[in-house]
Amino acid sequence: MTKKKEQRQKVTAEKRELAMIEGILEGSPDGIGVVVVRLDCGCRKMAAVDKTGEPASKIIMYRDMAESICSKCKQDNGAFMRVTESFIHWTDPEPSEDDQLMIYGKVFGNTPSQ
């Protein structure tokens, strides 16, 4: 396994996120992964991504064990400045490493560091 791949795999979906990821992928036939963005307030933003790095679903915002997102997110829609972690949870089989890097670049504007 390469260093880049190890770095990307450090952040993995938590148990509660996995159910949301499966639901998003189920409703997104073109999805090959789900972008997960964790915010400092505990809310999360998620959306499926296709093989070209384009959205394959609408963005879903949620907060574990809550009826709705927090008041901060209601005001700023989960501002980038409050992101604590972000990653892509890939389906099996995962896309090639080159495709993963291309999609990371398109989605996040950069690629994971080594």
CSV table of N, CA and C in Angstrom, one decimal:
chain,number,residue,atom,x,y,z
A,1,MET,N,0.8,-1.2,0.0
A,1,MET,CA,0.0,0.0,0.0
A,1,MET,C,0.9,1.2,0.0
A,2,THR,N,0.5,2.2,-0.8
A,2,THR,CA,1.4,3.4,-0.9
A,2,THR,C,1.1,4.4,0.3
A,3,LYS,N,2.0,5.3,0.5
A,3,LYS,CA,1.8,6.3,1.5
A,3,LYS,C,0.6,7.1,1.3
A,4,LYS,N,0.3,7.5,0.1
A,4,LYS,CA,-0.9,8.3,-0.2
A,4,LYS,C,-2.1,7.6,0.2
A,5,LYS,N,-2.2,6.3,-0.2
A,5,LYS,CA,-3.4,5.5,0.1
A,5,LYS,C,-3.5,5.3,1.6
A,6,GLU,N,-2.4,5.1,2.3
A,6,GLU,CA,-2.5,5.0,3.8
A,6,GLU,C,-3.0,6.3,4.4
A,7,GLN,N,-2.6,7.4,3.9
A,7,GLN,CA,-3.0,8.7,4.4
A,7,GLN,C,-4.5,8.9,4.2
A,8,ARG,N,-5.0,8.5,3.1
A,8,ARG,CA,-6.4,8.6,2.8
A,8,ARG,C,-7.2,7.7,3.7
A,9,GLN,N,-6.7,6.6,4.0
A,9,GLN,CA,-7.5,5.6,4.8
A,9,GLN,C,-7.4,5.9,6.3
A,10,LYS,N,-6.6,6.8,6.7
A,10,LYS,CA,-6.6,7.1,8.2
A,10,LYS,C,-8.0,7.6,8.7
A,11,VAL,N,-8.7,8.4,7.9
A,11,VAL,CA,-10.0,8.8,8.3
A,11,VAL,C,-11.0,7.9,7.6
A,12,THR,N,-11.7,7.2,8.4
A,12,THR,CA,-12.7,6.3,7.9
A,12,THR,C,-14.1,6.6,8.5
A,13,ALA,N,-15.1,6.1,7.9
A,13,ALA,CA,-16.5,6.3,8.3
A,13,ALA,C,-16.7,5.6,9.7
A,14,GLU,N,-17.4,6.4,10.5
A,14,GLU,CA,-17.8,5.8,11.8
A,14,GLU,C,-19.1,5.0,11.6
A,15,LYS,N,-19.4,4.2,12.6
A,15,LYS,CA,-20.6,3.3,12.5
A,15,LYS,C,-21.9,4.0,12.0
A,16,ARG,N,-22.2,5.1,12.7
A,16,ARG,CA,-23.4,5.9,12.3
A,16,ARG,C,-23.4,6.4,10.9
A,17,GLU,N,-22.2,6.8,10.5
A,17,GLU,CA,-22.1,7.4,9.1
A,17,GLU,C,-22.3,6.3,8.1
A,18,LEU,N,-21.9,5.1,8.4
A,18,LEU,CA,-22.0,4.0,7.4
A,18,LEU,C,-23.4,3.8,7.0
A,19,ALA,N,-24.4,3.9,7.9
A,19,ALA,CA,-25.8,3.7,7.5
A,19,ALA,C,-26.2,4.8,6.5
A,20,MET,N,-25.8,6.0,6.8
A,20,MET,CA,-26.1,7.1,5.9
A,20,MET,C,-25.5,7.0,4.5
A,21,ILE,N,-24.2,6.5,4.6
A,21,ILE,CA,-23.5,6.3,3.3
A,21,ILE,C,-24.2,5.2,2.5
A,22,GLU,N,-24.6,4.1,3.1
A,22,GLU,CA,-25.3,3.1,2.3
A,22,GLU,C,-26.6,3.6,1.7
A,23,GLY,N,-27.3,4.4,2.5
A,23,GLY,CA,-28.6,5.0,2.0
A,23,GLY,C,-28.3,5.9,0.8
A,24,ILE,N,-27.3,6.8,0.9
A,24,ILE,CA,-27.0,7.7,-0.2
A,24,ILE,C,-26.6,6.9,-1.4
A,25,LEU,N,-25.7,5.9,-1.3
A,25,LEU,CA,-25.3,5.1,-2.4
A,25,LEU,C,-26.5,4.3,-3.0
A,26,GLU,N,-27.4,3.9,-2.2
A,26,GLU,CA,-28.6,3.1,-2.7
A,26,GLU,C,-29.4,4.0,-3.6
A,27,GLY,N,-29.5,5.3,-3.3
A,27,GLY,CA,-30.3,6.2,-4.1
A,27,GLY,C,-29.5,6.9,-5.2
A,28,SER,N,-28.2,6.5,-5.4
A,28,SER,CA,-27.3,7.1,-6.3
A,28,SER,C,-26.7,6.1,-7.2
A,29,PRO,N,-27.3,5.6,-8.2
A,29,PRO,CA,-26.8,4.4,-9.0
A,29,PRO,C,-25.4,4.8,-9.6
A,30,ASP,N,-25.1,6.0,-9.9
A,30,ASP,CA,-23.8,6.4,-10.5
A,30,ASP,C,-22.8,6.6,-9.5
A,31,GLY,N,-23.1,6.6,-8.2
A,31,GLY,CA,-22.1,6.9,-7.1
A,31,GLY,C,-21.1,5.8,-7.0
A,32,ILE,N,-19.8,6.2,-6.9
A,32,ILE,CA,-18.7,5.2,-6.6
A,32,ILE,C,-18.1,5.5,-5.3
A,33,GLY,N,-18.6,6.5,-4.6
A,33,GLY,CA,-18.1,6.9,-3.3
A,33,GLY,C,-19.0,8.0,-2.7
A,34,VAL,N,-18.8,8.2,-1.4
A,34,VAL,CA,-19.6,9.3,-0.7
A,34,VAL,C,-18.6,10.2,0.0
A,35,VAL,N,-18.7,11.5,-0.3
A,35,VAL,CA,-17.9,12.5,0.3
A,35,VAL,C,-18.5,12.8,1.7
A,36,VAL,N,-17.6,12.7,2.7
A,36,VAL,CA,-18.0,13.0,4.1
A,36,VAL,C,-17.3,14.2,4.6
A,37,VAL,N,-18.0,15.2,5.1
A,37,VAL,CA,-17.4,16.4,5.6
A,37,VAL,C,-17.9,16.5,7.1
A,38,ARG,N,-17.0,16.4,8.0
A,38,ARG,CA,-17.3,16.5,9.4
A,38,ARG,C,-17.0,18.0,9.9
A,39,LEU,N,-18.0,18.5,10.6
A,39,LEU,CA,-17.9,19.9,11.1
A,39,LEU,C,-17.6,20.0,12.6
A,40,ASP,N,-17.1,21.1,13.0
A,40,ASP,CA,-16.7,21.2,14.5
A,40,ASP,C,-17.9,21.1,15.4
A,41,CYS,N,-19.1,21.3,14.9
A,41,CYS,CA,-20.3,21.3,15.7
A,41,CYS,C,-20.9,19.9,15.9
A,42,GLY,N,-20.3,18.9,15.1
A,42,GLY,CA,-20.8,17.6,15.2
A,42,GLY,C,-21.7,17.2,14.0
A,43,CYS,N,-22.2,18.2,13.2
A,43,CYS,CA,-23.0,18.0,12.0
A,43,CYS,C,-22.1,17.4,10.9
A,44,ARG,N,-22.7,16.8,9.9
A,44,ARG,CA,-22.0,16.2,8.8
A,44,ARG,C,-22.7,16.6,7.5
A,45,LYS,N,-21.9,16.8,6.5
A,45,LYS,CA,-22.4,16.9,5.1
A,45,LYS,C,-21.9,15.7,4.3
A,46,MET,N,-22.8,15.2,3.5
A,46,MET,CA,-22.5,14.0,2.7
A,46,MET,C,-23.1,14.1,1.3
A,47,ALA,N,-22.4,13.6,0.3
A,47,ALA,CA,-23.0,13.5,-1.0
A,47,ALA,C,-22.2,12.4,-1.8
A,48,ALA,N,-23.0,11.7,-2.7
A,48,ALA,CA,-22.3,10.7,-3.5
A,48,ALA,C,-21.6,11.5,-4.6
A,49,VAL,N,-20.5,10.8,-5.1
A,49,VAL,CA,-19.7,11.3,-6.2
A,49,VAL,C,-19.6,10.2,-7.3
A,50,ASP,N,-19.6,10.6,-8.6
A,50,ASP,CA,-19.5,9.7,-9.6
A,50,ASP,C,-18.0,9.5,-10.1
A,51,LYS,N,-17.8,8.6,-11.1
A,51,LYS,CA,-16.5,8.3,-11.5
A,51,LYS,C,-15.7,9.4,-12.1
A,52,THR,N,-16.4,10.6,-12.5
A,52,THR,CA,-15.7,11.7,-13.0
A,52,THR,C,-15.5,12.8,-11.9
A,53,GLY,N,-15.9,12.5,-10.7
A,53,GLY,CA,-15.8,13.5,-9.6
A,53,GLY,C,-16.9,14.5,-9.5
A,54,GLU,N,-18.0,14.2,-10.3
A,54,GLU,CA,-19.2,15.1,-10.3
A,54,GLU,C,-20.2,14.6,-9.2
A,55,PRO,N,-21.0,15.5,-8.7
A,55,PRO,CA,-22.0,15.0,-7.7
A,55,PRO,C,-22.9,14.0,-8.3
A,56,ALA,N,-23.2,12.9,-7.5
A,56,ALA,CA,-24.2,11.9,-8.0
A,56,ALA,C,-25.4,11.9,-7.1
A,57,SER,N,-25.5,12.8,-6.2
A,57,SER,CA,-26.7,13.0,-5.3
A,57,SER,C,-26.7,14.4,-4.8
A,58,LYS,N,-27.8,14.7,-4.1
A,58,LYS,CA,-27.9,16.0,-3.4
A,58,LYS,C,-27.0,15.9,-2.1
A,59,ILE,N,-26.7,17.1,-1.6
A,59,ILE,CA,-25.9,17.1,-0.3
A,59,ILE,C,-26.9,16.9,0.8
A,60,ILE,N,-26.5,16.0,1.7
A,60,ILE,CA,-27.3,15.7,2.9
A,60,ILE,C,-26.6,16.2,4.1
A,61,MET,N,-27.3,17.0,4.9
A,61,MET,CA,-26.7,17.4,6.2
A,61,MET,C,-27.4,16.7,7.3
A,62,TYR,N,-26.7,16.2,8.3
A,62,TYR,CA,-27.3,15.6,9.4
A,62,TYR,C,-26.5,15.7,10.7
A,63,ARG,N,-27.1,15.4,11.8
A,63,ARG,CA,-26.4,15.4,13.1
A,63,ARG,C,-26.8,14.1,13.8
A,64,ASP,N,-25.8,13.4,14.3
A,64,ASP,CA,-26.1,12.1,15.0
A,64,ASP,C,-27.2,12.3,16.1
A,65,MET,N,-28.1,11.4,16.1
A,65,MET,CA,-29.1,11.4,17.2
A,65,MET,C,-29.8,12.7,17.4
A,66,ALA,N,-30.0,13.5,16.4
A,66,ALA,CA,-30.8,14.8,16.5
A,66,ALA,C,-31.8,14.9,15.4
A,67,GLU,N,-32.8,15.6,15.7
A,67,GLU,CA,-33.9,15.8,14.7
A,67,GLU,C,-33.5,16.7,13.5
A,68,SER,N,-32.6,17.6,13.8
A,68,SER,CA,-32.2,18.5,12.7
A,68,SER,C,-30.7,19.0,13.0
A,69,ILE,N,-30.2,19.7,12.0
A,69,ILE,CA,-28.8,20.2,12.2
A,69,ILE,C,-28.8,21.3,13.2
A,70,CYS,N,-27.6,21.7,13.6
A,70,CYS,CA,-27.5,22.7,14.7
A,70,CYS,C,-27.8,24.1,14.1
A,71,SER,N,-27.9,25.0,15.1
A,71,SER,CA,-28.2,26.4,14.7
A,71,SER,C,-27.1,27.1,13.9
A,72,LYS,N,-25.8,26.7,14.2
A,72,LYS,CA,-24.7,27.3,13.4
A,72,LYS,C,-24.9,26.9,11.9
A,73,CYS,N,-25.2,25.6,11.7
A,73,CYS,CA,-25.3,25.1,10.3
A,73,CYS,C,-26.5,25.7,9.6
A,74,LYS,N,-27.6,25.9,10.4
A,74,LYS,CA,-28.7,26.5,9.8
A,74,LYS,C,-28.4,27.9,9.3
A,75,GLN,N,-27.5,28.6,10.0
A,75,GLN,CA,-27.1,30.0,9.6
A,75,GLN,C,-26.1,30.0,8.5
A,76,ASP,N,-25.1,29.1,8.6
A,76,ASP,CA,-24.0,29.2,7.6
A,76,ASP,C,-23.9,28.0,6.6
A,77,ASN,N,-24.8,27.1,6.7
A,77,ASN,CA,-24.9,25.9,5.9
A,77,ASN,C,-23.6,25.1,6.0
A,78,GLY,N,-23.0,25.0,7.2
A,78,GLY,CA,-21.8,24.2,7.4
A,78,GLY,C,-20.6,24.8,6.7
A,79,ALA,N,-20.2,26.0,7.1
A,79,ALA,CA,-19.1,26.8,6.5
A,79,ALA,C,-17.8,26.0,6.4
A,80,PHE,N,-17.1,26.2,5.4
A,80,PHE,CA,-15.8,25.5,5.2
A,80,PHE,C,-14.8,25.8,6.3
A,81,MET,N,-14.9,26.9,6.9
A,81,MET,CA,-14.0,27.3,8.0
A,81,MET,C,-14.2,26.4,9.3
A,82,ARG,N,-15.3,25.7,9.3
A,82,ARG,CA,-15.6,24.9,10.5
A,82,ARG,C,-15.4,23.4,10.2
A,83,VAL,N,-14.9,23.0,9.1
A,83,VAL,CA,-14.6,21.6,8.7
A,83,VAL,C,-13.4,21.1,9.6
A,84,THR,N,-13.6,19.9,10.2
A,84,THR,CA,-12.6,19.3,11.0
A,84,THR,C,-11.9,18.1,10.2
A,85,GLU,N,-12.7,17.4,9.4
A,85,GLU,CA,-12.2,16.3,8.6
A,85,GLU,C,-13.1,16.2,7.4
A,86,SER,N,-12.4,15.7,6.3
A,86,SER,CA,-13.2,15.4,5.1
A,86,SER,C,-12.5,14.2,4.4
A,87,PHE,N,-13.3,13.4,3.8
A,87,PHE,CA,-12.7,12.2,3.1
A,87,PHE,C,-13.8,11.6,2.2
A,88,ILE,N,-13.4,10.7,1.4
A,88,ILE,CA,-14.3,10.0,0.5
A,88,ILE,C,-14.3,8.5,0.9
A,89,HIS,N,-15.5,8.0,1.2
A,89,HIS,CA,-15.7,6.6,1.5
A,89,HIS,C,-16.0,5.9,0.1
A,90,TRP,N,-15.1,5.0,-0.3
A,90,TRP,CA,-15.3,4.4,-1.7
A,90,TRP,C,-16.1,3.1,-1.6
A,91,THR,N,-16.8,2.8,-2.7
A,91,THR,CA,-17.5,1.5,-2.8
A,91,THR,C,-16.5,0.5,-3.2
A,92,ASP,N,-16.9,-0.8,-3.1
A,92,ASP,CA,-16.1,-1.9,-3.6
A,92,ASP,C,-16.5,-2.3,-4.9
A,93,PRO,N,-15.7,-2.5,-5.9
A,93,PRO,CA,-14.2,-2.3,-5.8
A,93,PRO,C,-13.9,-0.8,-5.9
A,94,GLU,N,-12.9,-0.4,-5.2
A,94,GLU,CA,-12.5,1.0,-5.3
A,94,GLU,C,-11.9,1.4,-6.7
A,95,PRO,N,-12.1,2.7,-7.0
A,95,PRO,CA,-11.5,3.1,-8.3
A,95,PRO,C,-9.9,3.0,-8.2
A,96,SER,N,-9.3,3.1,-9.3
A,96,SER,CA,-7.8,3.1,-9.3
A,96,SER,C,-7.3,4.2,-8.5
A,97,GLU,N,-6.0,4.1,-8.0
A,97,GLU,CA,-5.4,5.2,-7.3
A,97,GLU,C,-5.4,6.5,-8.0
A,98,ASP,N,-5.1,6.4,-9.3
A,98,ASP,CA,-5.0,7.6,-10.2
A,98,ASP,C,-6.4,8.3,-10.2
A,99,ASP,N,-7.5,7.5,-10.4
A,99,ASP,CA,-8.8,8.0,-10.4
A,99,ASP,C,-9.2,8.6,-9.1
A,100,GLN,N,-8.8,7.9,-8.0
A,100,GLN,CA,-9.1,8.5,-6.6
A,100,GLN,C,-8.4,9.8,-6.5
A,101,LEU,N,-7.2,10.0,-6.9
A,101,LEU,CA,-6.5,11.3,-6.8
A,101,LEU,C,-7.2,12.3,-7.6
A,102,MET,N,-7.6,12.0,-8.8
A,102,MET,CA,-8.3,12.9,-9.7
A,102,MET,C,-9.6,13.4,-9.0
A,103,ILE,N,-10.3,12.5,-8.4
A,103,ILE,CA,-11.6,12.8,-7.8
A,103,ILE,C,-11.4,13.6,-6.6
A,104,TYR,N,-10.4,13.3,-5.7
A,104,TYR,CA,-10.0,14.1,-4.6
A,104,TYR,C,-9.7,15.5,-5.0
A,105,GLY,N,-8.9,15.7,-6.0
A,105,GLY,CA,-8.6,17.0,-6.5
A,105,GLY,C,-9.8,17.8,-7.0
A,106,LYS,N,-10.7,17.1,-7.6
A,106,LYS,CA,-11.9,17.8,-8.2
A,106,LYS,C,-12.9,18.2,-7.0
A,107,VAL,N,-13.0,17.3,-6.1
A,107,VAL,CA,-14.0,17.5,-5.0
A,107,VAL,C,-13.4,18.5,-3.9
A,108,PHE,N,-12.2,18.3,-3.5
A,108,PHE,CA,-11.6,19.1,-2.4
A,108,PHE,C,-10.7,20.2,-2.9
A,109,GLY,N,-10.3,20.2,-4.2
A,109,GLY,CA,-9.4,21.2,-4.7
A,109,GLY,C,-8.0,20.9,-4.4
A,110,ASN,N,-7.7,19.8,-3.9
A,110,ASN,CA,-6.3,19.3,-3.7
A,110,ASN,C,-6.3,17.8,-3.5
A,111,THR,N,-5.1,17.3,-3.4
A,111,THR,CA,-5.0,15.8,-3.1
A,111,THR,C,-4.4,15.6,-1.7
A,112,PRO,N,-4.7,14.5,-1.1
A,112,PRO,CA,-4.2,14.2,0.2
A,112,PRO,C,-2.7,14.3,0.2
A,113,SER,N,-2.1,14.8,1.3
A,113,SER,CA,-0.6,14.9,1.4
A,113,SER,C,0.0,13.6,1.8
A,114,GLN,N,1.2,13.4,1.5
A,114,GLN,CA,1.9,12.2,1.8
A,114,GLN,C,2.3,12.1,3.2
